[in-house]
Short mmCIF file of the C-alpha atoms (twelve columns), coordinates in Angstrom:
data_MODEL
# 
_entry.id   MODEL 
# 
loop_
_atom_site.group_PDB 
_atom_site.id 
_atom_site.type_symbol 
_atom_site.label_atom_id 
_atom_site.label_alt_id 
_atom_site.label_comp_id 
_atom_site.label_asym_id 
_atom_site.label_seq_id 
_atom_site.Cartn_x 
_atom_site.Cartn_y 
_atom_site.Cartn_z 
_atom_site.pdbx_PDB_model_num 
ATOM 1   C CA . MET A 1   -11.599 -9.629  -12.478 1 
ATOM 2   C CA . ASN A 2   -12.452 -10.642 -16.378 1 
ATOM 3   C CA . ASN A 3   -15.064 -12.823 -13.857 1 
ATOM 4   C CA . ILE A 4   -16.815 -10.226 -12.211 1 
ATOM 5   C CA . THR A 5   -19.558 -8.073  -13.414 1 
ATOM 6   C CA . ILE A 6   -21.343 -5.169  -13.143 1 
ATOM 7   C CA . LYS A 7   -24.275 -7.504  -12.371 1 
ATOM 8   C CA . ASN A 8   -22.446 -9.570  -9.305  1 
ATOM 9   C CA . ILE A 9   -21.033 -7.001  -7.428  1 
ATOM 10  C CA . THR A 10  -24.573 -5.001  -7.284  1 
ATOM 11  C CA . GLU A 11  -26.387 -8.738  -6.979  1 
ATOM 12  C CA . LYS A 12  -24.075 -9.218  -3.644  1 
ATOM 13  C CA . ALA A 13  -24.179 -5.430  -2.319  1 
ATOM 14  C CA . ASN A 14  -27.582 -5.501  -2.580  1 
ATOM 15  C CA . VAL A 15  -27.773 -1.804  -4.246  1 
ATOM 16  C CA . ASN A 16  -29.296 -1.012  -8.184  1 
ATOM 17  C CA . ARG A 17  -26.560 -0.118  -11.306 1 
ATOM 18  C CA . VAL A 18  -27.755 3.531   -11.566 1 
ATOM 19  C CA . THR A 19  -26.773 3.427   -7.104  1 
ATOM 20  C CA . PHE A 20  -23.759 1.840   -8.542  1 
ATOM 21  C CA . TYR A 21  -22.870 3.940   -11.392 1 
ATOM 22  C CA . ALA A 22  -23.601 6.832   -9.559  1 
ATOM 23  C CA . HIS A 23  -20.774 5.924   -7.338  1 
ATOM 24  C CA . PHE A 24  -17.792 4.690   -10.101 1 
ATOM 25  C CA . ASP A 25  -17.314 4.991   -13.720 1 
ATOM 26  C CA . ASP A 26  -16.463 1.330   -13.559 1 
ATOM 27  C CA . LYS A 27  -15.566 -2.672  -11.346 1 
ATOM 28  C CA . TYR A 28  -11.963 -0.891  -11.739 1 
ATOM 29  C CA . GLN A 29  -12.658 2.147   -10.431 1 
ATOM 30  C CA . LEU A 30  -14.599 0.619   -7.544  1 
ATOM 31  C CA . PHE A 31  -11.270 -1.591  -7.245  1 
ATOM 32  C CA . ASP A 32  -8.981  1.351   -7.278  1 
ATOM 33  C CA . ASP A 33  -11.084 3.214   -4.499  1 
ATOM 34  C CA . MET A 34  -11.302 -0.360  -2.583  1 
ATOM 35  C CA . ILE A 35  -7.320  -0.982  -2.455  1 
ATOM 36  C CA . TYR A 36  -6.670  2.807   -1.919  1 
ATOM 37  C CA . LYS A 37  -9.440  2.876   1.604   1 
ATOM 38  C CA . THR A 38  -7.941  -0.632  2.791   1 
ATOM 39  C CA . ILE A 39  -4.198  0.804   1.811   1 
ATOM 40  C CA . CYS A 40  -4.743  4.327   4.211   1 
ATOM 41  C CA . LYS A 41  -6.755  2.700   6.753   1 
ATOM 42  C CA . ASP A 42  -4.223  0.276   7.343   1 
ATOM 43  C CA . ILE A 43  -1.605  2.298   7.473   1 
ATOM 44  C CA . TYR A 44  -3.166  5.157   10.285  1 
ATOM 45  C CA . GLU A 45  -4.367  2.934   11.898  1 
ATOM 46  C CA . LYS A 46  -0.846  1.347   12.603  1 
ATOM 47  C CA . ALA A 47  1.406   4.635   11.872  1 
ATOM 48  C CA . GLY A 48  -0.970  7.454   12.349  1 
ATOM 49  C CA . LYS A 49  0.151   8.316   15.774  1 
ATOM 50  C CA . LEU A 50  3.550   8.482   15.089  1 
ATOM 51  C CA . GLN A 51  5.149   12.484  14.304  1 
ATOM 52  C CA . GLU A 52  8.750   11.654  12.986  1 
ATOM 53  C CA . LEU A 53  9.989   9.765   10.562  1 
ATOM 54  C CA . ASP A 54  12.528  7.778   12.665  1 
ATOM 55  C CA . ARG A 55  13.477  4.073   12.847  1 
ATOM 56  C CA . ASN A 56  10.288  2.758   14.709  1 
ATOM 57  C CA . HIS A 57  7.949   4.646   12.258  1 
ATOM 58  C CA . ILE A 58  9.995   3.017   9.218   1 
ATOM 59  C CA . GLU A 59  9.971   0.096   10.648  1 
ATOM 60  C CA . ILE A 60  6.403   -0.058  11.718  1 
ATOM 61  C CA . LEU A 61  5.373   0.888   8.028   1 
ATOM 62  C CA . TYR A 62  7.924   -1.933  6.891   1 
ATOM 63  C CA . THR A 63  5.798   -3.984  8.674   1 
ATOM 64  C CA . SER A 64  2.945   -2.602  7.973   1 
ATOM 65  C CA . ILE A 65  2.785   -2.814  3.591   1 
ATOM 66  C CA . HIS A 66  4.428   -5.873  4.717   1 
ATOM 67  C CA . ALA A 67  1.443   -7.698  6.533   1 
ATOM 68  C CA . PHE A 68  -0.588  -5.943  3.404   1 
ATOM 69  C CA . LEU A 69  0.881   -7.259  0.660   1 
ATOM 70  C CA . ASN A 70  1.182   -11.111 2.377   1 
ATOM 71  C CA . THR A 71  -2.225  -11.151 2.834   1 
ATOM 72  C CA . ILE A 72  -2.933  -9.960  -0.410  1 
ATOM 73  C CA . VAL A 73  -0.588  -13.391 -1.725  1 
ATOM 74  C CA . GLU A 74  -2.785  -15.560 0.998   1 
ATOM 75  C CA . ASN A 75  -6.335  -14.433 -0.793  1 
ATOM 76  C CA . CYS A 76  -5.430  -14.004 -4.000  1 
ATOM 77  C CA . PRO A 77  -2.842  -17.120 -4.524  1 
ATOM 78  C CA . TYR A 78  -3.221  -16.642 -8.166  1 
ATOM 79  C CA . SER A 79  -3.398  -13.775 -9.400  1 
ATOM 80  C CA . TYR A 80  -1.567  -11.504 -7.282  1 
ATOM 81  C CA . ILE A 81  1.652   -11.369 -9.314  1 
ATOM 82  C CA . LYS A 82  -0.738  -9.171  -11.345 1 
ATOM 83  C CA . LEU A 83  -1.878  -6.943  -8.838  1 
ATOM 84  C CA . PHE A 84  1.312   -5.826  -7.150  1 
ATOM 85  C CA . PRO A 85  1.998   -2.833  -9.523  1 
ATOM 86  C CA . LEU A 86  -1.306  -1.397  -9.067  1 
ATOM 87  C CA . LEU A 87  -0.694  -1.996  -5.910  1 
ATOM 88  C CA . ARG A 88  2.739   -0.479  -5.931  1 
ATOM 89  C CA . ILE A 89  0.921   2.766   -6.949  1 
ATOM 90  C CA . LYS A 90  -1.541  3.233   -5.198  1 
ATOM 91  C CA . MET A 91  0.820   2.279   -1.812  1 
ATOM 92  C CA . ILE A 92  3.601   4.626   -2.899  1 
ATOM 93  C CA . ASP A 93  0.345   7.085   -2.647  1 
ATOM 94  C CA . VAL A 94  -0.735  6.350   0.163   1 
ATOM 95  C CA . LEU A 95  2.918   6.224   2.009   1 
ATOM 96  C CA . LYS A 96  3.454   9.666   0.155   1 
ATOM 97  C CA . MET A 97  0.481   11.302  1.815   1 
ATOM 98  C CA . HIS A 98  1.286   10.182  5.023   1 
ATOM 99  C CA . SER A 99  4.515   11.686  5.237   1 
ATOM 100 C CA . ASP A 100 3.477   14.621  3.845   1 
ATOM 101 C CA . SER A 101 0.310   14.996  6.304   1 
ATOM 102 C CA . LYS A 102 2.981   14.786  9.495   1 
ATOM 103 C CA . THR A 103 5.806   17.142  10.753  1 
ATOM 104 C CA . ILE A 104 8.249   15.314  8.811   1 
ATOM 105 C CA . GLU A 105 8.729   17.325  5.635   1 
ATOM 106 C CA . THR A 106 8.732   20.207  8.197   1 
ATOM 107 C CA . GLU A 107 11.266  18.895  10.892  1 
ATOM 108 C CA . MET A 108 13.534  17.184  8.062   1 
ATOM 109 C CA . LYS A 109 13.220  19.482  5.560   1 
ATOM 110 C CA . MET A 110 12.122  16.771  2.880   1 
ATOM 111 C CA . ASP A 111 11.143  17.719  -0.314  1 
ATOM 112 C CA . SER A 112 8.554   15.280  -2.689  1 
ATOM 113 C CA . PHE A 113 11.304  13.743  -4.387  1 
ATOM 114 C CA . ARG A 114 12.699  12.319  -0.645  1 
ATOM 115 C CA . SER A 115 9.328   11.691  0.262   1 
ATOM 116 C CA . ILE A 116 8.345   9.684   -3.059  1 
ATOM 117 C CA . MET A 117 12.130  7.760   -3.038  1 
ATOM 118 C CA . ILE A 118 11.465  6.815   0.734   1 
ATOM 119 C CA . SER A 119 8.098   5.618   0.164   1 
ATOM 120 C CA . SER A 120 9.168   3.555   -2.837  1 
ATOM 121 C CA . MET A 121 12.006  2.019   -1.036  1 
ATOM 122 C CA . LEU A 122 9.651   1.096   1.615   1 
ATOM 123 C CA . TYR A 123 6.957   -0.378  -0.547  1 
ATOM 124 C CA . GLU A 124 9.838   -2.179  -3.054  1 
ATOM 125 C CA . ALA A 125 11.073  -3.603  0.385   1 
ATOM 126 C CA . ALA A 126 8.605   -5.943  1.358   1 
ATOM 127 C CA . GLU A 127 8.131   -6.655  -1.895  1 
ATOM 128 C CA . ILE A 128 11.293  -7.875  -2.001  1 
ATOM 129 C CA . SER A 129 10.690  -10.149 1.229   1 
ATOM 130 C CA . ILE A 130 6.796   -11.318 -0.012  1 
ATOM 131 C CA . LEU A 131 8.790   -12.498 -3.707  1 
ATOM 132 C CA . LYS A 132 11.800  -14.002 -2.020  1 
ATOM 133 C CA . LYS A 133 14.228  -12.368 -4.320  1 
ATOM 134 C CA . SER A 134 16.396  -11.549 -1.714  1 
ATOM 135 C CA . ASN A 135 18.630  -13.236 0.608   1 
ATOM 136 C CA . LEU A 136 17.948  -11.106 4.020   1 
ATOM 137 C CA . SER A 137 15.913  -12.254 6.780   1 
ATOM 138 C CA . GLN A 138 12.905  -9.912  7.218   1 
ATOM 139 C CA . LYS A 139 15.135  -7.940  10.053  1 
ATOM 140 C CA . GLU A 140 18.014  -7.373  8.195   1 
ATOM 141 C CA . LEU A 141 16.018  -6.402  5.491   1 
ATOM 142 C CA . LEU A 142 13.981  -3.517  7.563   1 
ATOM 143 C CA . LYS A 143 17.802  -3.002  9.185   1 
ATOM 144 C CA . GLN A 144 19.605  -1.955  5.440   1 
ATOM 145 C CA . LEU A 145 16.539  -0.066  4.783   1 
ATOM 146 C CA . ASN A 146 16.752  2.087   7.295   1 
ATOM 147 C CA . ASN A 147 20.314  2.638   6.995   1 
ATOM 148 C CA . PHE A 148 19.718  4.155   3.598   1 
ATOM 149 C CA . ILE A 149 17.078  6.138   4.831   1 
ATOM 150 C CA . PHE A 150 18.692  7.829   7.501   1 
# 
């Protein structure tokens, strides 16, 4: 990220610096916005139509997160470890927003704490799998995750 300059960004995007600064304070805010929108789009495309929190919903969310993190590893093989903490924060925000926007909270009487915990578990399980911090297969990890949640 240190090698990327506002000049690089504006030249590639064919916009001037004034336009850039009208939308973002700096390149870090641009990065945050891009990550947040990418995660939102991915989650809502795959899980947006589901109306209740069940094992299928958990599987779709987990698979989406896993695929997203895997893409980061493939595209940023030397810096993904530095990116994961930033992605974790954004991902949990998106997942919490996703569960808040559904009928899940009212149907399951899910409070904000539980919503955050489920979101955190989903992210952590995917990261554990990606980083190979467990000897469980992805399918077994998902089964354990569902057992924790339900």
